[in-house]
CSV table of C-alpha atoms in Angstrom, one decimal:
chain,number,residue,atom,x,y,z
A,1,UNK,CA,-7.0,20.7,3.9
A,2,UNK,CA,-10.7,19.8,3.8
A,3,UNK,CA,-11.2,22.0,0.7
A,4,UNK,CA,-8.3,20.2,-0.9
A,5,UNK,CA,-9.9,16.8,-0.2
A,6,UNK,CA,-13.2,18.0,-1.5
A,7,UNK,CA,-11.5,19.1,-4.7
A,8,UNK,CA,-9.9,15.7,-5.0
A,9,UNK,CA,-13.3,14.0,-4.5
A,10,UNK,CA,-15.0,16.2,-7.0
A,11,UNK,CA,-12.2,15.6,-9.5
A,12,UNK,CA,-12.8,11.9,-9.1
A,13,UNK,CA,-16.5,12.3,-9.9
A,14,UNK,CA,-15.7,14.5,-12.9
A,15,UNK,CA,-13.0,12.4,-14.5
A,16,UNK,CA,-14.2,8.9,-13.8
A,17,UNK,CA,-11.4,7.2,-15.6
A,18,UNK,CA,-12.8,3.8,-14.9
A,19,UNK,CA,-10.2,1.8,-16.9
A,20,UNK,CA,-8.8,-1.4,-15.5
A,21,UNK,CA,-5.0,-1.2,-15.6
A,22,UNK,CA,-2.6,-4.1,-16.2
A,23,UNK,CA,0.6,-4.6,-14.3
A,24,UNK,CA,3.1,-1.8,-14.8
A,25,UNK,CA,6.8,-2.2,-15.2
A,26,UNK,CA,9.0,-2.0,-12.1
A,27,UNK,CA,10.3,1.6,-11.9
A,28,UNK,CA,14.0,2.1,-11.8
A,29,UNK,CA,13.8,4.2,-8.6
A,30,UNK,CA,11.2,5.5,-6.2
A,31,UNK,CA,10.8,8.8,-8.0
A,32,UNK,CA,9.8,7.2,-11.2
A,33,UNK,CA,6.8,5.2,-10.1
A,34,UNK,CA,3.5,5.8,-11.9
A,35,UNK,CA,0.8,5.1,-9.3
A,36,UNK,CA,-2.9,4.4,-9.7
A,37,UNK,CA,-4.7,7.8,-9.5
A,38,UNK,CA,-8.0,9.2,-8.4
A,39,UNK,CA,-10.8,8.2,-10.8
A,40,UNK,CA,-9.1,5.0,-11.9
A,41,UNK,CA,-10.3,1.5,-10.8
A,42,UNK,CA,-8.9,-1.3,-8.8
A,43,UNK,CA,-6.7,-3.7,-10.9
A,44,UNK,CA,-7.6,-7.4,-10.9
A,45,UNK,CA,-5.1,-8.9,-8.4
A,46,UNK,CA,-5.2,-11.9,-6.1
A,47,UNK,CA,-3.0,-12.1,-3.0
A,48,UNK,CA,-2.5,-14.4,0.0
A,49,UNK,CA,-3.7,-13.9,3.6
A,50,UNK,CA,-1.9,-15.0,6.8
A,51,UNK,CA,-2.8,-18.6,6.2
A,52,UNK,CA,-1.8,-18.6,2.5
A,53,UNK,CA,-5.4,-18.5,1.3
A,54,UNK,CA,-6.2,-16.6,-1.9
A,55,UNK,CA,-7.9,-13.2,-1.6
A,56,UNK,CA,-9.2,-11.5,-4.7
A,57,UNK,CA,-9.1,-7.7,-4.2
A,58,UNK,CA,-12.1,-7.0,-6.4
A,59,UNK,CA,-14.2,-9.5,-4.4
A,60,UNK,CA,-12.8,-8.0,-1.1
A,61,UNK,CA,-13.7,-4.4,-2.1
A,62,UNK,CA,-17.2,-5.4,-3.2
A,63,UNK,CA,-18.1,-6.2,0.4
A,64,UNK,CA,-17.6,-2.6,1.7
A,65,UNK,CA,-15.6,0.6,1.0
A,66,UNK,CA,-11.9,-0.2,1.6
A,67,UNK,CA,-8.7,1.6,2.7
A,68,UNK,CA,-5.7,-0.1,1.3
A,69,UNK,CA,-2.2,0.8,2.6
A,70,UNK,CA,1.0,-0.4,1.0
A,71,UNK,CA,4.0,-0.7,3.3
A,72,UNK,CA,7.5,-2.0,2.9
A,73,UNK,CA,7.4,-4.8,5.5
A,74,UNK,CA,7.3,-5.6,9.1
A,75,UNK,CA,11.1,-4.9,9.3
A,76,UNK,CA,10.5,-1.2,8.6
A,77,UNK,CA,10.1,0.9,11.8
A,78,UNK,CA,8.3,3.6,9.9
A,79,UNK,CA,5.8,1.0,8.6
A,80,UNK,CA,5.3,-0.3,12.1
A,81,UNK,CA,4.6,3.2,13.4
A,82,UNK,CA,2.0,3.7,10.6
A,83,UNK,CA,0.4,0.3,11.4
A,84,UNK,CA,0.0,1.5,15.0
A,85,UNK,CA,-1.5,4.8,13.9
A,86,UNK,CA,-4.0,3.0,11.7
A,87,UNK,CA,-4.9,0.6,14.5
A,88,UNK,CA,-5.8,3.7,16.7
A,89,UNK,CA,-8.3,5.1,14.1
A,90,UNK,CA,-9.6,1.7,12.9
A,91,UNK,CA,-12.7,1.8,15.2
A,92,UNK,CA,-13.7,5.1,13.7
A,93,UNK,CA,-13.2,3.8,10.2
A,94,UNK,CA,-15.3,0.7,11.0
A,95,UNK,CA,-18.1,2.9,12.3
A,96,UNK,CA,-18.0,4.8,9.0
A,97,UNK,CA,-18.4,1.4,7.2
A,98,UNK,CA,-14.8,0.9,6.0
A,99,UNK,CA,-12.5,-2.0,6.1
A,100,UNK,CA,-8.7,-1.5,6.5
A,101,UNK,CA,-6.3,-3.7,4.5
A,102,UNK,CA,-2.5,-3.7,4.6
A,103,UNK,CA,-0.4,-5.0,1.6
A,104,UNK,CA,3.3,-5.7,1.7
A,105,UNK,CA,6.0,-7.9,0.2
A,106,UNK,CA,6.1,-9.9,3.5
A,107,UNK,CA,5.3,-13.6,3.4
A,108,UNK,CA,2.2,-15.0,5.2
A,109,UNK,CA,4.5,-16.1,8.1
A,110,UNK,CA,6.0,-12.6,8.4
A,111,UNK,CA,2.5,-11.1,8.3
A,112,UNK,CA,1.5,-13.3,11.3
A,113,UNK,CA,4.5,-11.9,13.2
A,114,UNK,CA,3.4,-8.3,12.4
A,115,UNK,CA,-0.2,-9.1,13.6
A,116,UNK,CA,1.2,-10.6,16.8
A,117,UNK,CA,3.8,-8.0,17.5
A,118,UNK,CA,1.5,-5.0,16.8
A,119,UNK,CA,-1.7,-6.6,18.1
A,120,UNK,CA,-3.6,-5.9,14.9
A,121,UNK,CA,-7.2,-6.7,14.1
A,122,UNK,CA,-7.3,-5.6,10.5
A,123,UNK,CA,-6.4,-7.7,7.5
A,124,UNK,CA,-2.8,-8.0,6.1
A,125,UNK,CA,-2.1,-9.5,2.7
A,126,UNK,CA,1.1,-10.9,1.2
A,127,UNK,CA,2.3,-9.4,-2.0
A,128,UNK,CA,5.5,-11.4,-2.1
A,129,UNK,CA,5.6,-11.6,-5.9
A,130,UNK,CA,4.8,-7.9,-6.1
A,131,UNK,CA,1.7,-8.4,-8.3
A,132,UNK,CA,-0.3,-5.7,-6.5
A,133,UNK,CA,2.6,-3.3,-6.2
A,134,UNK,CA,3.1,-3.5,-9.9
A,135,UNK,CA,-0.6,-3.3,-10.8
A,136,UNK,CA,-0.9,-0.2,-8.6
A,137,UNK,CA,2.3,1.3,-10.2
A,138,UNK,CA,4.2,1.4,-6.9
A,139,UNK,CA,7.0,-1.1,-7.4
A,140,UNK,CA,10.5,0.1,-7.8
A,141,UNK,CA,14.1,-1.2,-7.8
A,142,UNK,CA,16.1,0.0,-4.8
A,143,UNK,CA,19.6,1.2,-5.5
A,144,UNK,CA,22.6,-1.1,-5.4
A,145,UNK,CA,23.7,0.4,-2.1
A,146,UNK,CA,20.3,0.2,-0.5
A,147,UNK,CA,19.8,-3.4,-1.7
A,148,UNK,CA,23.2,-4.4,-0.1
A,149,UNK,CA,22.5,-2.6,3.1
A,150,UNK,CA,19.0,-4.0,3.6
A,151,UNK,CA,20.0,-7.6,2.8
A,152,UNK,CA,23.4,-7.6,4.6
A,153,UNK,CA,22.8,-5.4,7.6
A,154,UNK,CA,19.1,-5.6,8.1
A,155,UNK,CA,18.9,-9.3,7.1
A,156,UNK,CA,16.0,-8.8,4.8
A,157,UNK,CA,15.2,-12.1,3.0
A,158,UNK,CA,13.1,-10.7,0.2
A,159,UNK,CA,14.1,-12.2,-3.2
A,160,UNK,CA,16.3,-10.1,-5.5
A,161,UNK,CA,15.0,-9.0,-8.9
A,162,UNK,CA,17.0,-8.5,-12.0
A,163,UNK,CA,17.1,-5.0,-13.5
A,164,UNK,CA,17.1,-4.5,-17.3
A,165,UNK,CA,20.8,-4.0,-16.9
A,166,UNK,CA,21.3,-7.4,-15.2
A,167,UNK,CA,21.8,-6.1,-11.7
A,168,UNK,CA,20.2,-7.9,-8.8
A,169,UNK,CA,18.2,-5.5,-6.6
A,170,UNK,CA,15.5,-5.5,-4.0
A,171,UNK,CA,12.1,-4.4,-5.2
A,172,UNK,CA,9.8,-2.5,-2.7
A,173,UNK,CA,6.6,-0.6,-3.0
A,174,UNK,CA,6.5,3.1,-2.4
A,175,UNK,CA,4.3,3.5,0.7
A,176,UNK,CA,0.8,4.5,-0.3
A,177,UNK,CA,-2.8,4.8,1.0
A,178,UNK,CA,-5.9,4.3,-1.3
A,179,UNK,CA,-9.5,4.9,-0.5
A,180,UNK,CA,-12.0,3.0,-2.7
A,181,UNK,CA,-15.7,2.6,-2.9
A,182,UNK,CA,-17.4,-0.9,-3.4
A,183,UNK,CA,-17.0,-0.7,-7.2
A,184,UNK,CA,-13.2,-0.3,-6.8
A,185,UNK,CA,-13.1,3.3,-7.9
A,186,UNK,CA,-10.2,5.3,-6.3
A,187,UNK,CA,-11.5,8.4,-4.5
A,188,UNK,CA,-8.3,9.3,-2.7
A,189,UNK,CA,-4.7,8.3,-2.8
A,190,UNK,CA,-1.6,9.3,-1.0
A,191,UNK,CA,1.7,8.2,-2.5
A,192,UNK,CA,5.1,9.5,-1.2
A,193,UNK,CA,8.5,8.3,-2.4
A,194,UNK,CA,9.9,9.4,0.9
A,195,UNK,CA,9.3,6.3,3.0
A,196,UNK,CA,9.8,8.3,6.2
A,197,UNK,CA,6.7,10.4,5.5
A,198,UNK,CA,3.2,8.8,6.0
A,199,UNK,CA,-0.2,10.5,5.9
A,200,UNK,CA,-1.5,11.8,9.2
A,201,UNK,CA,-4.4,9.7,10.6
A,202,UNK,CA,-6.5,12.9,10.6
A,203,UNK,CA,-6.0,13.1,6.8
A,204,UNK,CA,-7.2,9.6,6.3
A,205,UNK,CA,-10.3,10.1,8.5
A,206,UNK,CA,-11.2,13.3,6.6
A,207,UNK,CA,-10.9,11.5,3.3
A,208,UNK,CA,-13.0,8.7,4.6
A,209,UNK,CA,-15.7,11.1,5.8
A,210,UNK,CA,-15.8,12.8,2.3
A,211,UNK,CA,-16.1,9.4,0.6
A,212,UNK,CA,-18.9,8.4,3.0
A,213,UNK,CA,-20.9,11.5,1.9
């Protein structure tokens, strides 16, 4: 696994596709997303923190190397498990000089609930209008069945978006993890359309160690 990560890191250095990307269209399903890749740079996006204050991602990253993780929302049990796993390794990441930042479609009020319920110390940002999810190429329309199940049975209050065909659907981000240096260059990314599968904490720590070197 370490050799694979070294290859990814070397590929980043070799390609250096440092092109700022504009917002991408919302994919029609989770398998059709076109995520930001290694060697590309952080898009220009401003989100909101728990108090509704604006946070520019470029300015945030310029302070120290950053680990962004995109999650579906505090209502998602898989996301809450991941938040707990990241909480457990956060002290090691801080020792290595990283900051940890979570991004989701949750509102600032919902973020506050996640911080309270999961006893989190790291920063959570609201992407309620899906600007970051689109800019990173992670946003997708859920199916008609999933949209109905989530809104009716799970009481998700996210706004519905209109597809090119005129259907109203939920839009969610494919869960993802990005490691970036202070210039916003992506050195490692993990994107999996299967929301039940998240990267192991050990993988994130190994990637962070390689970036630190």
